[in-house]
mmCIF file of C-alpha atoms in Angstrom:
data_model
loop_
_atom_site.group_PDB
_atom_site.id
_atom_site.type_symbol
_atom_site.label_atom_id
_atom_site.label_comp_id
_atom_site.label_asym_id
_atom_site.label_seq_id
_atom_site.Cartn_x
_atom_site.Cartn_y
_atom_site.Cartn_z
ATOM 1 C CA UNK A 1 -18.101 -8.159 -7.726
ATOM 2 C CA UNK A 2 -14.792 -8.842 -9.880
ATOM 3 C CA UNK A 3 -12.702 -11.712 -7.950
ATOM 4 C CA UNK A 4 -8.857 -11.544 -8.630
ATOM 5 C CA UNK A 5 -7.609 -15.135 -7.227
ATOM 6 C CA UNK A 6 -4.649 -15.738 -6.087
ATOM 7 C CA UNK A 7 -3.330 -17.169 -9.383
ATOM 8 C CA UNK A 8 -4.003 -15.075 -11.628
ATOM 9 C CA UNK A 9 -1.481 -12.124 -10.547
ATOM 10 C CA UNK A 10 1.552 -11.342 -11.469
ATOM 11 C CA UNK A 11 4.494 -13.084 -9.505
ATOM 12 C CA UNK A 12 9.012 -12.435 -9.953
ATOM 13 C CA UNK A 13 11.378 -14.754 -8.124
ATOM 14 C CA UNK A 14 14.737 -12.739 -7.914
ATOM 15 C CA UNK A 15 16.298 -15.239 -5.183
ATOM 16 C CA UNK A 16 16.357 -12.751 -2.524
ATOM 17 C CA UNK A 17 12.924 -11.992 -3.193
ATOM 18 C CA UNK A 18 9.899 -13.804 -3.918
ATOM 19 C CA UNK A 19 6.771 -11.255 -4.857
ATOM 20 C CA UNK A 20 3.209 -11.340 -5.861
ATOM 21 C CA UNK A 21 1.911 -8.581 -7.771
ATOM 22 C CA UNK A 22 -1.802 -7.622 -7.636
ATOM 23 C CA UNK A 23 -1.525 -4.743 -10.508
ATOM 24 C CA UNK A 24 0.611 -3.920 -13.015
ATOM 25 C CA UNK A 25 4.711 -3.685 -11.579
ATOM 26 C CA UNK A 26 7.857 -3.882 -13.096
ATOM 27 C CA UNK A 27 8.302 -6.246 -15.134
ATOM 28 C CA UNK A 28 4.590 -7.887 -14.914
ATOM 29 C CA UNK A 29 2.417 -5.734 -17.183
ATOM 30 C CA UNK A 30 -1.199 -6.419 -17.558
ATOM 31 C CA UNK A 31 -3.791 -3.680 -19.215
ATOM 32 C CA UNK A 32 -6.793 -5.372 -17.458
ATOM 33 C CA UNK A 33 -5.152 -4.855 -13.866
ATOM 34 C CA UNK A 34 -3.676 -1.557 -13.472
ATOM 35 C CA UNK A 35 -5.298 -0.417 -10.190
ATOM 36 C CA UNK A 36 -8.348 -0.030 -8.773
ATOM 37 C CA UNK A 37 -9.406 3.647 -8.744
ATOM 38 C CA UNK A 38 -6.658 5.376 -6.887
ATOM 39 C CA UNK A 39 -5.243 2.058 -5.512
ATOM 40 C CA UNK A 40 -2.348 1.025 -7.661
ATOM 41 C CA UNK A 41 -0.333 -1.707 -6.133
ATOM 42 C CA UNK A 42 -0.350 -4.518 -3.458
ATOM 43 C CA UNK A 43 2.393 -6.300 -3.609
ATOM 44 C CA UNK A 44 2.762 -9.642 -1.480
ATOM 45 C CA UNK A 45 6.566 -9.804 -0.711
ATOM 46 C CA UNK A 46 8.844 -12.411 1.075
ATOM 47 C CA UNK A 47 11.957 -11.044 1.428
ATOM 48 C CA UNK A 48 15.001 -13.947 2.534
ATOM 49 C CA UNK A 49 16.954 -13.372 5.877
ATOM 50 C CA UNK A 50 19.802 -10.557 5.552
ATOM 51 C CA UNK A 51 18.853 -9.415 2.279
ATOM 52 C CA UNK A 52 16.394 -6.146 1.091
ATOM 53 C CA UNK A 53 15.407 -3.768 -1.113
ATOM 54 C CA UNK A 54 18.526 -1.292 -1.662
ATOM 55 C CA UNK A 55 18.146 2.567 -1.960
ATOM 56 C CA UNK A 56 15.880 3.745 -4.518
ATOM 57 C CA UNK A 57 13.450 6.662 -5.059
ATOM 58 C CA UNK A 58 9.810 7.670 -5.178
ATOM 59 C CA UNK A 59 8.059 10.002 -6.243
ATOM 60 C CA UNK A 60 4.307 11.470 -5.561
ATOM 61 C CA UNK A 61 3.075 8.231 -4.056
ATOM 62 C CA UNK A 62 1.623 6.883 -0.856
ATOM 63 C CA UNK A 63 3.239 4.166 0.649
ATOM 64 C CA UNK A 64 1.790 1.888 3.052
ATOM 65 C CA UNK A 65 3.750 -1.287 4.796
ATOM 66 C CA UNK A 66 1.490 -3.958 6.186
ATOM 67 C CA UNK A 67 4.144 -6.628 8.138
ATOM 68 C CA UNK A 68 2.668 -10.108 8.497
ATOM 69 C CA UNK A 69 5.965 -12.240 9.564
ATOM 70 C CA UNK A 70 9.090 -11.180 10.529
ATOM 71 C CA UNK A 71 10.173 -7.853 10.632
ATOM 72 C CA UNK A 72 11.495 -4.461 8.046
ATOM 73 C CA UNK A 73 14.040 -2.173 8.609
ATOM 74 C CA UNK A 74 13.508 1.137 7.040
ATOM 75 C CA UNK A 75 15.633 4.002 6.361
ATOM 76 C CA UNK A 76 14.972 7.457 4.089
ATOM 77 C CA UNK A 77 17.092 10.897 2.872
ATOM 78 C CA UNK A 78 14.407 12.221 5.515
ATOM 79 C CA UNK A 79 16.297 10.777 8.152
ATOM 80 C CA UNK A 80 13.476 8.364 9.385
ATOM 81 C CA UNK A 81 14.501 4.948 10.408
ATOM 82 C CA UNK A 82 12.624 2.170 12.106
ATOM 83 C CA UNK A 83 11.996 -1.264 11.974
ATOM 84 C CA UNK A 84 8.074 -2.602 11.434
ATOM 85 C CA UNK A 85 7.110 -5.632 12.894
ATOM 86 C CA UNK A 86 3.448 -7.712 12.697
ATOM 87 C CA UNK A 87 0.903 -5.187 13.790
ATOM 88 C CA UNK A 88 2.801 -2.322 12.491
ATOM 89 C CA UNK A 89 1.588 -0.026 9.575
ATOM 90 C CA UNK A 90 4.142 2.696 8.083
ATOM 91 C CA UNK A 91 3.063 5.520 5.580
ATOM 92 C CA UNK A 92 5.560 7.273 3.557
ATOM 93 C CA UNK A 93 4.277 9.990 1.691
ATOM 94 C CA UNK A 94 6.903 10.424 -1.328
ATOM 95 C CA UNK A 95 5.947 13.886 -2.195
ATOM 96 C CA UNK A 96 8.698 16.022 -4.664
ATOM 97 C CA UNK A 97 11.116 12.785 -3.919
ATOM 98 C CA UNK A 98 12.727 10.667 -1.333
ATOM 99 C CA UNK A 99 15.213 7.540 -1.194
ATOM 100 C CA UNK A 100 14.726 5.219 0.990
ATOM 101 C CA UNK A 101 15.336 1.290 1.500
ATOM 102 C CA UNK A 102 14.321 -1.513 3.926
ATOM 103 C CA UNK A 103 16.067 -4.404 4.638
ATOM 104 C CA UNK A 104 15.538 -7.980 6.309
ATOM 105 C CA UNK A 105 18.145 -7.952 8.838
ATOM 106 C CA UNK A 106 16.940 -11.131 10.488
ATOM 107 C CA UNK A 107 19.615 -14.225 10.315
ATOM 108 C CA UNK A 108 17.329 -17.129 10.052
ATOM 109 C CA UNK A 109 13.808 -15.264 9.497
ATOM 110 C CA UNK A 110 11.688 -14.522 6.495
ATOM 111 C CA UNK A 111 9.931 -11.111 6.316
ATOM 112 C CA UNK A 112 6.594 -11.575 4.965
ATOM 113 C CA UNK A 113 4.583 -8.095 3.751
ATOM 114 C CA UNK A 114 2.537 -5.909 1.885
ATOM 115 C CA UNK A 115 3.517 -3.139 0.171
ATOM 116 C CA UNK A 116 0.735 -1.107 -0.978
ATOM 117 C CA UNK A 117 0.774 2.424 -3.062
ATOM 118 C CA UNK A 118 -1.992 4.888 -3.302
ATOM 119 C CA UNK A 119 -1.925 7.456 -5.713
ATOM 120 C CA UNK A 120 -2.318 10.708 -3.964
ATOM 121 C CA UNK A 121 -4.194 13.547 -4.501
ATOM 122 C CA UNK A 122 -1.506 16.504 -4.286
ATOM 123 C CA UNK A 123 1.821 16.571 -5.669
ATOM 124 C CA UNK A 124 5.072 17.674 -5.051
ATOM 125 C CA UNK A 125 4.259 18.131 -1.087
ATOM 126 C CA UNK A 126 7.510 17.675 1.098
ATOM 127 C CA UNK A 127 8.212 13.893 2.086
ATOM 128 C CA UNK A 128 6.003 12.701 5.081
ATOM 129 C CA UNK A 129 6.480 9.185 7.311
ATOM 130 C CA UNK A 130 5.131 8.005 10.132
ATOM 131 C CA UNK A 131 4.340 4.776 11.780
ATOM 132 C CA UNK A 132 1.616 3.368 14.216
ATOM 133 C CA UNK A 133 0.968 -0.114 15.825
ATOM 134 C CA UNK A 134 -2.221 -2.045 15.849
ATOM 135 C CA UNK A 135 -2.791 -4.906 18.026
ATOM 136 C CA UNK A 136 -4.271 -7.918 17.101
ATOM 137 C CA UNK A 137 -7.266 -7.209 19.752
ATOM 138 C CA UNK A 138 -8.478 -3.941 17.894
ATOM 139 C CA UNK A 139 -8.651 -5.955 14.736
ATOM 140 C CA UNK A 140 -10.313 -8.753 15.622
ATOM 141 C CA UNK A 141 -13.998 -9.669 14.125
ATOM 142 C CA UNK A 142 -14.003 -6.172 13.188
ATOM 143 C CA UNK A 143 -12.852 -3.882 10.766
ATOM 144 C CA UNK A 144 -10.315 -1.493 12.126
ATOM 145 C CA UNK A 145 -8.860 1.880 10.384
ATOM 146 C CA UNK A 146 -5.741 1.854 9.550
ATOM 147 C CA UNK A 147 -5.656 4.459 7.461
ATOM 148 C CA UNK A 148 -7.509 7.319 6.666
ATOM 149 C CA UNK A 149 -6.903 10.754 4.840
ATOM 150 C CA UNK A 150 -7.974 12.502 8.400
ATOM 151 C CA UNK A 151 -6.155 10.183 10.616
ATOM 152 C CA UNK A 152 -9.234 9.444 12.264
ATOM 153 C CA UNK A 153 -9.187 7.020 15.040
ATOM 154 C CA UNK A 154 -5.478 6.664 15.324
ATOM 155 C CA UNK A 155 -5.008 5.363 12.141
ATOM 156 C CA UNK A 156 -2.189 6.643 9.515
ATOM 157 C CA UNK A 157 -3.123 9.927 7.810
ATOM 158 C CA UNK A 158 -2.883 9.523 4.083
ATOM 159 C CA UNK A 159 -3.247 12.342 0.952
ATOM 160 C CA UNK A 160 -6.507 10.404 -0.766
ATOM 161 C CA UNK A 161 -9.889 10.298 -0.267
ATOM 162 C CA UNK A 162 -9.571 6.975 0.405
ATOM 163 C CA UNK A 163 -9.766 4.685 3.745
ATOM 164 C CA UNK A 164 -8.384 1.248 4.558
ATOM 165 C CA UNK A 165 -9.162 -1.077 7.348
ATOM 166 C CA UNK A 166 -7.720 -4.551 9.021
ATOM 167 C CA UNK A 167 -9.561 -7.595 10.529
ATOM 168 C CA UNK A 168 -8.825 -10.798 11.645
ATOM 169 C CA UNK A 169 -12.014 -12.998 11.388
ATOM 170 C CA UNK A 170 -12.437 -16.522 12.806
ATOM 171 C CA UNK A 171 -14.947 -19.133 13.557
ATOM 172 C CA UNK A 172 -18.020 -17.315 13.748
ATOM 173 C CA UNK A 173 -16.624 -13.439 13.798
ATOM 174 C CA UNK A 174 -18.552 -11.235 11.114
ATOM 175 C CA UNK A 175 -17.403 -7.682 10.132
ATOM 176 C CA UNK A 176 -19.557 -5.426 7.716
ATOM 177 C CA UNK A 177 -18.884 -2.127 6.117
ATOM 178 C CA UNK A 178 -21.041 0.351 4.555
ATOM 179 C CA UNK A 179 -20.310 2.191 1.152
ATOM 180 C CA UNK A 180 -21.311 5.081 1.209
ATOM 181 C CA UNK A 181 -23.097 6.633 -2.255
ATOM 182 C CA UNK A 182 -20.625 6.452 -5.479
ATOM 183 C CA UNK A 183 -17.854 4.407 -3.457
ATOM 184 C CA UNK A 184 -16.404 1.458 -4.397
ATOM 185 C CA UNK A 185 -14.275 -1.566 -2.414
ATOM 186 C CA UNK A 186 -11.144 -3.766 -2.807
ATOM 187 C CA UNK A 187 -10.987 -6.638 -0.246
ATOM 188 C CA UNK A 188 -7.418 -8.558 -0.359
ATOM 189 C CA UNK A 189 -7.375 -11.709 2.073
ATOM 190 C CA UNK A 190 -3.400 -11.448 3.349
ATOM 191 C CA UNK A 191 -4.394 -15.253 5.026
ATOM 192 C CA UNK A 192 -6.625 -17.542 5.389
ATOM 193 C CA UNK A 193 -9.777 -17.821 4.334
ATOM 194 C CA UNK A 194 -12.914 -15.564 4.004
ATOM 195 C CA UNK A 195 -16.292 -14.865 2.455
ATOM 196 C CA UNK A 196 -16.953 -11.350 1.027
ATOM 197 C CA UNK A 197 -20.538 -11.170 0.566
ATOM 198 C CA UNK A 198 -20.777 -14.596 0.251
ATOM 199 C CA UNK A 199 -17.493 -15.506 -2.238
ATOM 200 C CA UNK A 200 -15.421 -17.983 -0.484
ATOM 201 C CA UNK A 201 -11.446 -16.192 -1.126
ATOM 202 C CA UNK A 202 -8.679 -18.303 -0.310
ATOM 203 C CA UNK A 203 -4.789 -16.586 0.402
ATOM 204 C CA UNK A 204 -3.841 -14.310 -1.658
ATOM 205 C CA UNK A 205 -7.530 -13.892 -3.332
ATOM 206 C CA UNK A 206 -9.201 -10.201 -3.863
ATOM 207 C CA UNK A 207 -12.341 -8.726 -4.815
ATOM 208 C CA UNK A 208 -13.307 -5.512 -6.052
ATOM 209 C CA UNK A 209 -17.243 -4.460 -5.687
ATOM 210 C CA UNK A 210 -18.623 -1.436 -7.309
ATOM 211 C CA UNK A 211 -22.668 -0.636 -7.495
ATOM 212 C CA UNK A 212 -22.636 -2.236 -3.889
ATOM 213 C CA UNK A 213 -23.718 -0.617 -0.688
ATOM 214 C CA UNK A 214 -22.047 -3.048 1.803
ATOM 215 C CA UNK A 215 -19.218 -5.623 2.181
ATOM 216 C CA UNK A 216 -20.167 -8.829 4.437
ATOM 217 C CA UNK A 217 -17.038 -10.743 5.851
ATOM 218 C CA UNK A 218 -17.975 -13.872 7.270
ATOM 219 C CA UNK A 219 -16.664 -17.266 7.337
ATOM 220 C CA UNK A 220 -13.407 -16.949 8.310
ATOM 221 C CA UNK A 221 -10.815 -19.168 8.909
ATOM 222 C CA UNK A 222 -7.481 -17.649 10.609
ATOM 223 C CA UNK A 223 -8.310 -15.172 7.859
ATOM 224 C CA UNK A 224 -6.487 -11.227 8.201
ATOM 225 C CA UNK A 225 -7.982 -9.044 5.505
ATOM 226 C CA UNK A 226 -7.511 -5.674 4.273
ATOM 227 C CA UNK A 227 -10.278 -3.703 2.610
ATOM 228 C CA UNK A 228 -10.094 -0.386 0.962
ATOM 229 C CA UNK A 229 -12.872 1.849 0.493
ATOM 230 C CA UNK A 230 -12.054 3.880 -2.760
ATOM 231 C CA UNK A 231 -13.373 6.735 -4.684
#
């Protein structure tokens, strides 16, 4: 069990845009935190009212959009536009290449999200997006999918043997979740506060487990977590 606090990541303040960064990006470079198996950012954005990230282009990368305040606007070269709101998760699959940008449009709000990339396991597939909602209900004291390479249980269908899952946990809610032989976890708390097999993680806070068979969260105080269960 490695814990990452809160801290200790990389952070950029570019007026517009104030971002935490949990691996390696841009500008914040750090050989000991590069990813965790094929997970390879989570960046904790606040992006100001009327103000976003401009076109720009990927390439041969999953990326997932967790909205926690506020809401994103999102356009693509694909032709795909929406705009994600809290309990919204959006998958763009980059494939051979793809612009896209997403915007705060709000006039008084702040959007507050996570922007996550998985590397994938194919490359050069055509560009791929899609979007799904999940309510708070489905997510709380439990661990729901939210993404999955099979798109199992409604959740978004991503190109890596790897599986993420959502849950708000309160008072006296418990979630577990078995690893199955040779796989490893990453729990990030978005809020509040949790304990992951009995490590007390504060905002912001992560853990990665490997050599463990199961992840306890209990102990939760208006806590919304994420954990990914990684090759």
């Amino acid at each position: 069990m490695q814990v990452r606090r809160s801290g200790e990541r990389g952070r950029a303040d570019h007026g517009w845009l104030r971002s935490f960064h949990s691996f390696s990006f841009a500008d914040y470079y750090d050989p000991e935190h590069m990813g965790f198996g094929p997970l390879r950012v989570i960046n904790e954005d606040r992006v100001r009212p009327g103000t976003g990230f401009g076109t720009h282009g990927h390439r041969d990368m999953e990326i997932i959009s967790y909205v926690l305040e506020g809401a994103l606007a999102h356009k693509d070269s694909a032709g795909n536009g929406s705009t994600i709101v809290p309990g919204d998760v959006q998958r763009m699959s980059a494939g051979r290449g793809v612009q896209h940008s997403e915007f705060n449009h709000e006039k008084a709000a702040e959007t507050h999200f996570l922007q996550i990339w998985i590397e994938p396991d194919v490359r050069g597939i055509p560009p791929e997006y899609e979007q799904t909602h999940i309510s708070a209900e489905e997510k709380r004291g439990r661990l729901r999918l939210i993404a999955s390479p099979d798109g199992a249980q409604g959740s978004l269908r991503i190109h890596q043997d790897a599986r993420i899952y959502a849950a708000l946990i309160d008072g006296n809610e418990q979630a577990a979740h078995a690893l199955g032989s040779g796989r490893r976890a990453y729990v990030h708390v978005a809020r509040g506060k949790v304990k992951v097999n009995g490590v007390a993680l504060e905002p912001g806070d992560a853990v990665g487990a490997s050599g463990v068979d199961r992840i306890d969260l209990s102990g939760g105080e208006a806590a919304e977590v994420l954990l990914f269960d990684l090759p």
